[in-house]
Amino acid sequence: MDLNVGNVKVRKDLGATVPVEIFRILRLHGFEPLFGKSSNAITMSCGRDLGLKIGSAIMIEHPTLESYVNNVVAFFAENNIGLVSLRPEGSEFIVQVDECVSCAGVTNIGKCICGFEGGIISGIFQAFFAGSFYVKEMKCWANGDTTCEFLVKDLKEM
């Protein structure tokens, strides 16, 4: 999958990954001073754009729902974003993300902080179902939970 991020293979000694701590410093401490209360919405928008690109790329080779979901789950794990499971609940879905890159192990600060992951989930649903989705984070380490959980609703159903 080409996300147009340049040739990371030129990092022969350092490799293509960075520690989770660096991602979190940028995500949790870099955005808020710049964007204030809008920082979570901005990271959600960035995540949605990424989710659309990921979802569109996966759909080319995996056009059935089961194959698509399996490959989305694999993408999250292979890229160390989190361990994803999905369950339908009526016309809605619950997406659970264990070992979430943004929040697993963080201190309880009384609020959910994983707008980036929620945005990716929104974009992935949008890419497959060709519609718009409402995604709300219901559980988060930063809110005292031990997993992330997102409620996903089709906006047409609301």
PDB file of N, CA and C in Angstrom, residues 39-128:
ATOM      1  N   SER A  39      -7.997  20.096  19.112  1.00  0.00           N
ATOM      2  CA  SER A  39      -6.939  19.159  18.725  1.00  0.00           C
ATOM      3  C   SER A  39      -7.470  17.750  18.481  1.00  0.00           C
ATOM      4  N   ASN A  40      -8.417  17.263  19.289  1.00  0.00           N
ATOM      5  CA  ASN A  40      -8.942  15.921  19.074  1.00  0.00           C
ATOM      6  C   ASN A  40      -9.739  15.852  17.769  1.00  0.00           C
ATOM      7  N   ALA A  41     -10.505  16.896  17.458  1.00  0.00           N
ATOM      8  CA  ALA A  41     -11.261  16.931  16.196  1.00  0.00           C
ATOM      9  C   ALA A  41     -10.317  16.967  14.997  1.00  0.00           C
ATOM     10  N   ILE A  42      -9.210  17.676  15.140  1.00  0.00           N
ATOM     11  CA  ILE A  42      -8.234  17.755  14.049  1.00  0.00           C
ATOM     12  C   ILE A  42      -7.572  16.401  13.837  1.00  0.00           C
ATOM     13  N   THR A  43      -7.175  15.735  14.929  1.00  0.00           N
ATOM     14  CA  THR A  43      -6.557  14.414  14.760  1.00  0.00           C
ATOM     15  C   THR A  43      -7.579  13.414  14.233  1.00  0.00           C
ATOM     16  N   MET A  44      -8.847  13.579  14.591  1.00  0.00           N
ATOM     17  CA  MET A  44      -9.884  12.699  14.049  1.00  0.00           C
ATOM     18  C   MET A  44     -10.018  12.905  12.541  1.00  0.00           C
ATOM     19  N   SER A  45      -9.972  14.142  12.093  1.00  0.00           N
ATOM     20  CA  SER A  45     -10.043  14.439  10.665  1.00  0.00           C
ATOM     21  C   SER A  45      -8.844  13.845   9.923  1.00  0.00           C
ATOM     22  N   CYS A  46      -7.663  13.974  10.501  1.00  0.00           N
ATOM     23  CA  CYS A  46      -6.457  13.373   9.902  1.00  0.00           C
ATOM     24  C   CYS A  46      -6.606  11.858   9.833  1.00  0.00           C
ATOM     25  N   GLY A  47      -7.100  11.261  10.916  1.00  0.00           N
ATOM     26  CA  GLY A  47      -7.321   9.820  10.944  1.00  0.00           C
ATOM     27  C   GLY A  47      -8.333   9.380   9.905  1.00  0.00           C
ATOM     28  N   ARG A  48      -9.408  10.165   9.728  1.00  0.00           N
ATOM     29  CA  ARG A  48     -10.434   9.832   8.734  1.00  0.00           C
ATOM     30  C   ARG A  48      -9.834   9.815   7.330  1.00  0.00           C
ATOM     31  N   ASP A  49      -9.026  10.812   7.015  1.00  0.00           N
ATOM     32  CA  ASP A  49      -8.372  10.843   5.701  1.00  0.00           C
ATOM     33  C   ASP A  49      -7.492   9.613   5.507  1.00  0.00           C
ATOM     34  N   LEU A  50      -6.732   9.261   6.545  1.00  0.00           N
ATOM     35  CA  LEU A  50      -5.884   8.072   6.470  1.00  0.00           C
ATOM     36  C   LEU A  50      -6.741   6.817   6.331  1.00  0.00           C
ATOM     37  N   GLY A  51      -7.819   6.724   7.107  1.00  0.00           N
ATOM     38  CA  GLY A  51      -8.713   5.572   7.023  1.00  0.00           C
ATOM     39  C   GLY A  51      -9.323   5.394   5.644  1.00  0.00           C
ATOM     40  N   LEU A  52      -9.686   6.502   4.995  1.00  0.00           N
ATOM     41  CA  LEU A  52     -10.209   6.429   3.623  1.00  0.00           C
ATOM     42  C   LEU A  52      -9.161   5.874   2.668  1.00  0.00           C
ATOM     43  N   LYS A  53      -7.922   6.333   2.811  1.00  0.00           N
ATOM     44  CA  LYS A  53      -6.845   5.840   1.937  1.00  0.00           C
ATOM     45  C   LYS A  53      -6.565   4.366   2.198  1.00  0.00           C
ATOM     46  N   ILE A  54      -6.468   4.001   3.467  1.00  0.00           N
ATOM     47  CA  ILE A  54      -6.227   2.599   3.827  1.00  0.00           C
ATOM     48  C   ILE A  54      -7.376   1.735   3.315  1.00  0.00           C
ATOM     49  N   GLY A  55      -8.599   2.141   3.633  1.00  0.00           N
ATOM     50  CA  GLY A  55      -9.771   1.367   3.234  1.00  0.00           C
ATOM     51  C   GLY A  55      -9.898   1.213   1.731  1.00  0.00           C
ATOM     52  N   SER A  56      -9.664   2.284   0.999  1.00  0.00           N
ATOM     53  CA  SER A  56      -9.744   2.222  -0.469  1.00  0.00           C
ATOM     54  C   SER A  56      -8.694   1.280  -1.030  1.00  0.00           C
ATOM     55  N   ALA A  57      -7.493   1.315  -0.477  1.00  0.00           N
ATOM     56  CA  ALA A  57      -6.419   0.430  -0.947  1.00  0.00           C
ATOM     57  C   ALA A  57      -6.739  -1.031  -0.629  1.00  0.00           C
ATOM     58  N   ILE A  58      -7.265  -1.303   0.545  1.00  0.00           N
ATOM     59  CA  ILE A  58      -7.603  -2.679   0.923  1.00  0.00           C
ATOM     60  C   ILE A  58      -8.757  -3.201   0.072  1.00  0.00           C
ATOM     61  N   MET A  59      -9.740  -2.347  -0.228  1.00  0.00           N
ATOM     62  CA  MET A  59     -10.912  -2.774  -0.993  1.00  0.00           C
ATOM     63  C   MET A  59     -10.577  -3.277  -2.388  1.00  0.00           C
ATOM     64  N   ILE A  60      -9.515  -2.749  -2.973  1.00  0.00           N
ATOM     65  CA  ILE A  60      -9.139  -3.160  -4.331  1.00  0.00           C
ATOM     66  C   ILE A  60      -8.926  -4.671  -4.390  1.00  0.00           C
ATOM     67  N   GLU A  61      -8.252  -5.223  -3.383  1.00  0.00           N
ATOM     68  CA  GLU A  61      -7.953  -6.660  -3.379  1.00  0.00           C
ATOM     69  C   GLU A  61      -8.904  -7.473  -2.512  1.00  0.00           C
ATOM     70  N   HIS A  62      -9.684  -6.814  -1.676  1.00  0.00           N
ATOM     71  CA  HIS A  62     -10.549  -7.528  -0.727  1.00  0.00           C
ATOM     72  C   HIS A  62     -11.943  -6.899  -0.714  1.00  0.00           C
ATOM     73  N   PRO A  63     -12.729  -7.135  -1.788  1.00  0.00           N
ATOM     74  CA  PRO A  63     -14.016  -6.455  -1.922  1.00  0.00           C
ATOM     75  C   PRO A  63     -15.158  -7.049  -1.093  1.00  0.00           C
ATOM     76  N   THR A  64     -14.972  -8.240  -0.489  1.00  0.00           N
ATOM     77  CA  THR A  64     -16.040  -8.795   0.347  1.00  0.00           C
ATOM     78  C   THR A  64     -15.858  -8.297   1.780  1.00  0.00           C
ATOM     79  N   LEU A  65     -16.957  -8.180   2.506  1.00  0.00           N
ATOM     80  CA  LEU A  65     -16.910  -7.628   3.861  1.00  0.00           C
ATOM     81  C   LEU A  65     -15.986  -8.437   4.772  1.00  0.00           C
ATOM     82  N   GLU A  66     -16.091  -9.753   4.748  1.00  0.00           N
ATOM     83  CA  GLU A  66     -15.262 -10.584   5.634  1.00  0.00           C
ATOM     84  C   GLU A  66     -13.777 -10.404   5.339  1.00  0.00           C
ATOM     85  N   SER A  67     -13.416 -10.451   4.070  1.00  0.00           N
ATOM     86  CA  SER A  67     -12.015 -10.277   3.679  1.00  0.00           C
ATOM     87  C   SER A  67     -11.524  -8.874   4.013  1.00  0.00           C
ATOM     88  N   TYR A  68     -12.369  -7.891   3.778  1.00  0.00           N
ATOM     89  CA  TYR A  68     -12.030  -6.495   4.068  1.00  0.00           C
ATOM     90  C   TYR A  68     -11.750  -6.317   5.557  1.00  0.00           C
ATOM     91  N   VAL A  69     -12.668  -6.785   6.399  1.00  0.00           N
ATOM     92  CA  VAL A  69     -12.500  -6.650   7.852  1.00  0.00           C
ATOM     93  C   VAL A  69     -11.234  -7.365   8.310  1.00  0.00           C
ATOM     94  N   ASN A  70     -11.003  -8.579   7.826  1.00  0.00           N
ATOM     95  CA  ASN A  70      -9.795  -9.322   8.211  1.00  0.00           C
ATOM     96  C   ASN A  70      -8.530  -8.553   7.859  1.00  0.00           C
ATOM     97  N   ASN A  71      -8.521  -7.900   6.715  1.00  0.00           N
ATOM     98  CA  ASN A  71      -7.337  -7.151   6.291  1.00  0.00           C
ATOM     99  C   ASN A  71      -7.191  -5.826   7.028  1.00  0.00           C
ATOM    100  N   VAL A  72      -8.292  -5.208   7.406  1.00  0.00           N
ATOM    101  CA  VAL A  72      -8.227  -4.003   8.239  1.00  0.00           C
ATOM    102  C   VAL A  72      -7.644  -4.361   9.603  1.00  0.00           C
ATOM    103  N   VAL A  73      -8.129  -5.451  10.194  1.00  0.00           N
ATOM    104  CA  VAL A  73      -7.618  -5.915  11.486  1.00  0.00           C
ATOM    105  C   VAL A  73      -6.120  -6.191  11.380  1.00  0.00           C
ATOM    106  N   ALA A  74      -5.708  -6.846  10.301  1.00  0.00           N
ATOM    107  CA  ALA A  74      -4.285  -7.142  10.088  1.00  0.00           C
ATOM    108  C   ALA A  74      -3.477  -5.860   9.922  1.00  0.00           C
ATOM    109  N   PHE A  75      -4.013  -4.878   9.204  1.00  0.00           N
ATOM    110  CA  PHE A  75      -3.309  -3.609   9.011  1.00  0.00           C
ATOM    111  C   PHE A  75      -3.045  -2.928  10.351  1.00  0.00           C
ATOM    112  N   PHE A  76      -4.061  -2.865  11.209  1.00  0.00           N
ATOM    113  CA  PHE A  76      -3.892  -2.251  12.533  1.00  0.00           C
ATOM    114  C   PHE A  76      -2.784  -2.954  13.313  1.00  0.00           C
ATOM    115  N   ALA A  77      -2.789  -4.289  13.310  1.00  0.00           N
ATOM    116  CA  ALA A  77      -1.787  -5.046  14.068  1.00  0.00           C
ATOM    117  C   ALA A  77      -0.395  -4.901  13.459  1.00  0.00           C
ATOM    118  N   GLU A  78      -0.287  -5.052  12.144  1.00  0.00           N
ATOM    119  CA  GLU A  78       1.018  -4.981  11.474  1.00  0.00           C
ATOM    120  C   GLU A  78       1.667  -3.611  11.612  1.00  0.00           C
ATOM    121  N   ASN A  79       0.856  -2.577  11.752  1.00  0.00           N
ATOM    122  CA  ASN A  79       1.382  -1.219  11.877  1.00  0.00           C
ATOM    123  C   ASN A  79       1.373  -0.719  13.319  1.00  0.00           C
ATOM    124  N   ASN A  80       1.154  -1.649  14.251  1.00  0.00           N
ATOM    125  CA  ASN A  80       1.233  -1.361  15.688  1.00  0.00           C
ATOM    126  C   ASN A  80       0.293  -0.249  16.144  1.00  0.00           C
ATOM    127  N   ILE A  81      -0.845  -0.117  15.474  1.00  0.00           N
ATOM    128  CA  ILE A  81      -1.852   0.866  15.880  1.00  0.00           C
ATOM    129  C   ILE A  81      -2.683   0.299  17.024  1.00  0.00           C
ATOM    130  N   GLY A  82      -2.965  -0.990  16.967  1.00  0.00           N
ATOM    131  CA  GLY A  82      -3.726  -1.656  18.011  1.00  0.00           C
ATOM    132  C   GLY A  82      -4.246  -2.997  17.531  1.00  0.00           C
ATOM    133  N   LEU A  83      -4.789  -3.752  18.471  1.00  0.00           N
ATOM    134  CA  LEU A  83      -5.381  -5.054  18.177  1.00  0.00           C
ATOM    135  C   LEU A  83      -6.893  -4.862  18.125  1.00  0.00           C
ATOM    136  N   VAL A  84      -7.447  -5.007  16.938  1.00  0.00           N
ATOM    137  CA  VAL A  84      -8.840  -4.635  16.685  1.00  0.00           C
ATOM    138  C   VAL A  84      -9.757  -5.845  16.657  1.00  0.00           C
ATOM    139  N   SER A  85     -10.916  -5.683  17.275  1.00  0.00           N
ATOM    140  CA  SER A  85     -12.010  -6.638  17.103  1.00  0.00           C
ATOM    141  C   SER A  85     -13.279  -5.827  16.859  1.00  0.00           C
ATOM    142  N   LEU A  86     -14.195  -6.425  16.129  1.00  0.00           N
ATOM    143  CA  LEU A  86     -15.400  -5.716  15.699  1.00  0.00           C
ATOM    144  C   LEU A  86     -16.605  -6.605  15.955  1.00  0.00           C
ATOM    145  N   ARG A  87     -17.658  -6.022  16.503  1.00  0.00           N
ATOM    146  CA  ARG A  87     -18.887  -6.794  16.688  1.00  0.00           C
ATOM    147  C   ARG A  87     -20.099  -5.929  16.325  1.00  0.00           C
ATOM    148  N   PRO A  88     -21.019  -6.507  15.566  1.00  0.00           N
ATOM    149  CA  PRO A  88     -22.243  -5.773  15.249  1.00  0.00           C
ATOM    150  C   PRO A  88     -23.175  -5.770  16.460  1.00  0.00           C
ATOM    151  N   GLU A  89     -23.889  -4.668  16.631  1.00  0.00           N
ATOM    152  CA  GLU A  89     -24.929  -4.560  17.657  1.00  0.00           C
ATOM    153  C   GLU A  89     -26.122  -3.876  17.006  1.00  0.00           C
ATOM    154  N   GLY A  90     -27.010  -4.687  16.458  1.00  0.00           N
ATOM    155  CA  GLY A  90     -28.139  -4.153  15.705  1.00  0.00           C
ATOM    156  C   GLY A  90     -27.635  -3.479  14.446  1.00  0.00           C
ATOM    157  N   SER A  91     -28.009  -2.221  14.240  1.00  0.00           N
ATOM    158  CA  SER A  91     -27.559  -1.481  13.057  1.00  0.00           C
ATOM    159  C   SER A  91     -26.239  -0.752  13.322  1.00  0.00           C
ATOM    160  N   GLU A  92     -25.676  -0.942  14.506  1.00  0.00           N
ATOM    161  CA  GLU A  92     -24.421  -0.278  14.881  1.00  0.00           C
ATOM    162  C   GLU A  92     -23.303  -1.306  14.987  1.00  0.00           C
ATOM    163  N   PHE A  93     -22.092  -0.805  15.147  1.00  0.00           N
ATOM    164  CA  PHE A  93     -20.933  -1.659  15.371  1.00  0.00           C
ATOM    165  C   PHE A  93     -20.189  -1.155  16.595  1.00  0.00           C
ATOM    166  N   ILE A  94     -19.572  -2.072  17.315  1.00  0.00           N
ATOM    167  CA  ILE A  94     -18.639  -1.737  18.382  1.00  0.00           C
ATOM    168  C   ILE A  94     -17.268  -2.192  17.904  1.00  0.00           C
ATOM    169  N   VAL A  95     -16.325  -1.265  17.867  1.00  0.00           N
ATOM    170  CA  VAL A  95     -14.950  -1.584  17.484  1.00  0.00           C
ATOM    171  C   VAL A  95     -14.095  -1.437  18.736  1.00  0.00           C
ATOM    172  N   GLN A  96     -13.456  -2.526  19.126  1.00  0.00           N
ATOM    173  CA  GLN A  96     -12.574  -2.510  20.291  1.00  0.00           C
ATOM    174  C   GLN A  96     -11.136  -2.480  19.802  1.00  0.00           C
ATOM    175  N   VAL A  97     -10.324  -1.622  20.416  1.00  0.00           N
ATOM    176  CA  VAL A  97      -8.903  -1.520  20.074  1.00  0.00           C
ATOM    177  C   VAL A  97      -8.108  -1.742  21.357  1.00  0.00           C
ATOM    178  N   ASP A  98      -7.480  -2.908  21.457  1.00  0.00           N
ATOM    179  CA  ASP A  98      -6.602  -3.199  22.585  1.00  0.00           C
ATOM    180  C   ASP A  98      -5.186  -2.770  22.224  1.00  0.00           C
ATOM    181  N   GLU A  99      -4.402  -2.443  23.237  1.00  0.00           N
ATOM    182  CA  GLU A  99      -3.024  -1.970  23.054  1.00  0.00           C
ATOM    183  C   GLU A  99      -2.959  -0.766  22.112  1.00  0.00           C
ATOM    184  N   CYS A 100      -3.917   0.118  22.241  1.00  0.00           N
ATOM    185  CA  CYS A 100      -4.035   1.310  21.393  1.00  0.00           C
ATOM    186  C   CYS A 100      -2.761   2.156  21.450  1.00  0.00           C
ATOM    187  N   VAL A 101      -2.263   2.550  20.296  1.00  0.00           N
ATOM    188  CA  VAL A 101      -1.017   3.316  20.218  1.00  0.00           C
ATOM    189  C   VAL A 101      -1.114   4.656  20.942  1.00  0.00           C
ATOM    190  N   SER A 102      -2.280   5.259  20.965  1.00  0.00           N
ATOM    191  CA  SER A 102      -2.417   6.573  21.595  1.00  0.00           C
ATOM    192  C   SER A 102      -2.555   6.512  23.107  1.00  0.00           C
ATOM    193  N   CYS A 103      -3.183   5.455  23.635  1.00  0.00           N
ATOM    194  CA  CYS A 103      -3.539   5.547  25.053  1.00  0.00           C
ATOM    195  C   CYS A 103      -3.195   4.372  25.941  1.00  0.00           C
ATOM    196  N   ALA A 104      -2.868   3.206  25.412  1.00  0.00           N
ATOM    197  CA  ALA A 104      -2.644   2.044  26.281  1.00  0.00           C
ATOM    198  C   ALA A 104      -1.595   2.366  27.340  1.00  0.00           C
ATOM    199  N   GLY A 105      -2.006   2.262  28.594  1.00  0.00           N
ATOM    200  CA  GLY A 105      -1.095   2.506  29.703  1.00  0.00           C
ATOM    201  C   GLY A 105      -1.017   3.936  30.203  1.00  0.00           C
ATOM    202  N   VAL A 106      -1.729   4.870  29.575  1.00  0.00           N
ATOM    203  CA  VAL A 106      -1.650   6.260  30.047  1.00  0.00           C
ATOM    204  C   VAL A 106      -2.478   6.434  31.319  1.00  0.00           C
ATOM    205  N   THR A 107      -2.179   7.485  32.033  1.00  0.00           N
ATOM    206  CA  THR A 107      -2.867   7.814  33.272  1.00  0.00           C
ATOM    207  C   THR A 107      -4.298   8.264  32.993  1.00  0.00           C
ATOM    208  N   ASN A 108      -5.188   7.966  33.913  1.00  0.00           N
ATOM    209  CA  ASN A 108      -6.576   8.406  33.809  1.00  0.00           C
ATOM    210  C   ASN A 108      -6.622   9.927  33.965  1.00  0.00           C
ATOM    211  N   ILE A 109      -6.983  10.611  32.880  1.00  0.00           N
ATOM    212  CA  ILE A 109      -7.126  12.070  32.926  1.00  0.00           C
ATOM    213  C   ILE A 109      -8.593  12.486  32.799  1.00  0.00           C
ATOM    214  N   GLY A 110      -9.474  11.482  32.806  1.00  0.00           N
ATOM    215  CA  GLY A 110     -10.902  11.768  32.813  1.00  0.00           C
ATOM    216  C   GLY A 110     -11.518  12.093  31.473  1.00  0.00           C
ATOM    217  N   LYS A 111     -10.841  11.749  30.380  1.00  0.00           N
ATOM    218  CA  LYS A 111     -11.434  11.983  29.061  1.00  0.00           C
ATOM    219  C   LYS A 111     -10.837  11.023  28.044  1.00  0.00           C
ATOM    220  N   CYS A 112     -11.598  10.784  26.994  1.00  0.00           N
ATOM    221  CA  CYS A 112     -11.140   9.944  25.882  1.00  0.00           C
ATOM    222  C   CYS A 112     -10.248  10.782  24.972  1.00  0.00           C
ATOM    223  N   ILE A 113      -9.167  10.181  24.470  1.00  0.00           N
ATOM    224  CA  ILE A 113      -8.174  10.946  23.710  1.00  0.00           C
ATOM    225  C   ILE A 113      -7.839  10.358  22.343  1.00  0.00           C
ATOM    226  N   CYS A 114      -8.548   9.321  21.922  1.00  0.00           N
ATOM    227  CA  CYS A 114      -8.128   8.594  20.724  1.00  0.00           C
ATOM    228  C   CYS A 114      -8.896   8.998  19.467  1.00  0.00           C
ATOM    229  N   GLY A 115      -8.953  10.280  19.213  1.00  0.00           N
ATOM    230  CA  GLY A 115      -9.604  10.780  18.011  1.00  0.00           C
ATOM    231  C   GLY A 115      -8.945  10.288  16.734  1.00  0.00           C
ATOM    232  N   PHE A 116      -7.629  10.112  16.750  1.00  0.00           N
ATOM    233  CA  PHE A 116      -6.906   9.620  15.574  1.00  0.00           C
ATOM    234  C   PHE A 116      -7.414   8.234  15.179  1.00  0.00           C
ATOM    235  N   GLU A 117      -7.476   7.333  16.138  1.00  0.00           N
ATOM    236  CA  GLU A 117      -7.951   5.982  15.868  1.00  0.00           C
ATOM    237  C   GLU A 117      -9.428   5.995  15.473  1.00  0.00           C
ATOM    238  N   GLY A 118     -10.230   6.827  16.150  1.00  0.00           N
ATOM    239  CA  GLY A 118     -11.639   6.960  15.783  1.00  0.00           C
ATOM    240  C   GLY A 118     -11.808   7.454  14.358  1.00  0.00           C
ATOM    241  N   GLY A 119     -10.948   8.373  13.954  1.00  0.00           N
ATOM    242  CA  GLY A 119     -10.984   8.871  12.583  1.00  0.00           C
ATOM    243  C   GLY A 119     -10.633   7.795  11.573  1.00  0.00           C
ATOM    244  N   ILE A 120      -9.604   6.999  11.881  1.00  0.00           N
ATOM    245  CA  ILE A 120      -9.236   5.893  10.985  1.00  0.00           C
ATOM    246  C   ILE A 120     -10.426   4.948  10.831  1.00  0.00           C
ATOM    247  N   ILE A 121     -11.054   4.611  11.943  1.00  0.00           N
ATOM    248  CA  ILE A 121     -12.214   3.709  11.912  1.00  0.00           C
ATOM    249  C   ILE A 121     -13.327   4.311  11.054  1.00  0.00           C
ATOM    250  N   SER A 122     -13.606   5.584  11.224  1.00  0.00           N
ATOM    251  CA  SER A 122     -14.628   6.262  10.428  1.00  0.00           C
ATOM    252  C   SER A 122     -14.308   6.182   8.937  1.00  0.00           C
ATOM    253  N   GLY A 123     -13.074   6.483   8.571  1.00  0.00           N
ATOM    254  CA  GLY A 123     -12.663   6.440   7.171  1.00  0.00           C
ATOM    255  C   GLY A 123     -12.730   5.051   6.577  1.00  0.00           C
ATOM    256  N   ILE A 124     -12.363   4.049   7.365  1.00  0.00           N
ATOM    257  CA  ILE A 124     -12.401   2.663   6.895  1.00  0.00           C
ATOM    258  C   ILE A 124     -13.847   2.228   6.632  1.00  0.00           C
ATOM    259  N   PHE A 125     -14.761   2.584   7.525  1.00  0.00           N
ATOM    260  CA  PHE A 125     -16.181   2.283   7.297  1.00  0.00           C
ATOM    261  C   PHE A 125     -16.688   3.047   6.079  1.00  0.00           C
ATOM    262  N   GLN A 126     -16.321   4.304   5.964  1.00  0.00           N
ATOM    263  CA  GLN A 126     -16.760   5.132   4.843  1.00  0.00           C
ATOM    264  C   GLN A 126     -16.274   4.553   3.522  1.00  0.00           C
ATOM    265  N   ALA A 127     -15.031   4.085   3.481  1.00  0.00           N
ATOM    266  CA  ALA A 127     -14.474   3.537   2.242  1.00  0.00           C
ATOM    267  C   ALA A 127     -15.238   2.296   1.789  1.00  0.00           C
ATOM    268  N   PHE A 128     -15.595   1.421   2.721  1.00  0.00           N
ATOM    269  CA  PHE A 128     -16.262   0.179   2.326  1.00  0.00           C
ATOM    270  C   PHE A 128     -17.737   0.395   2.012  1.00  0.00           C
TER     271      PHE A 128
END
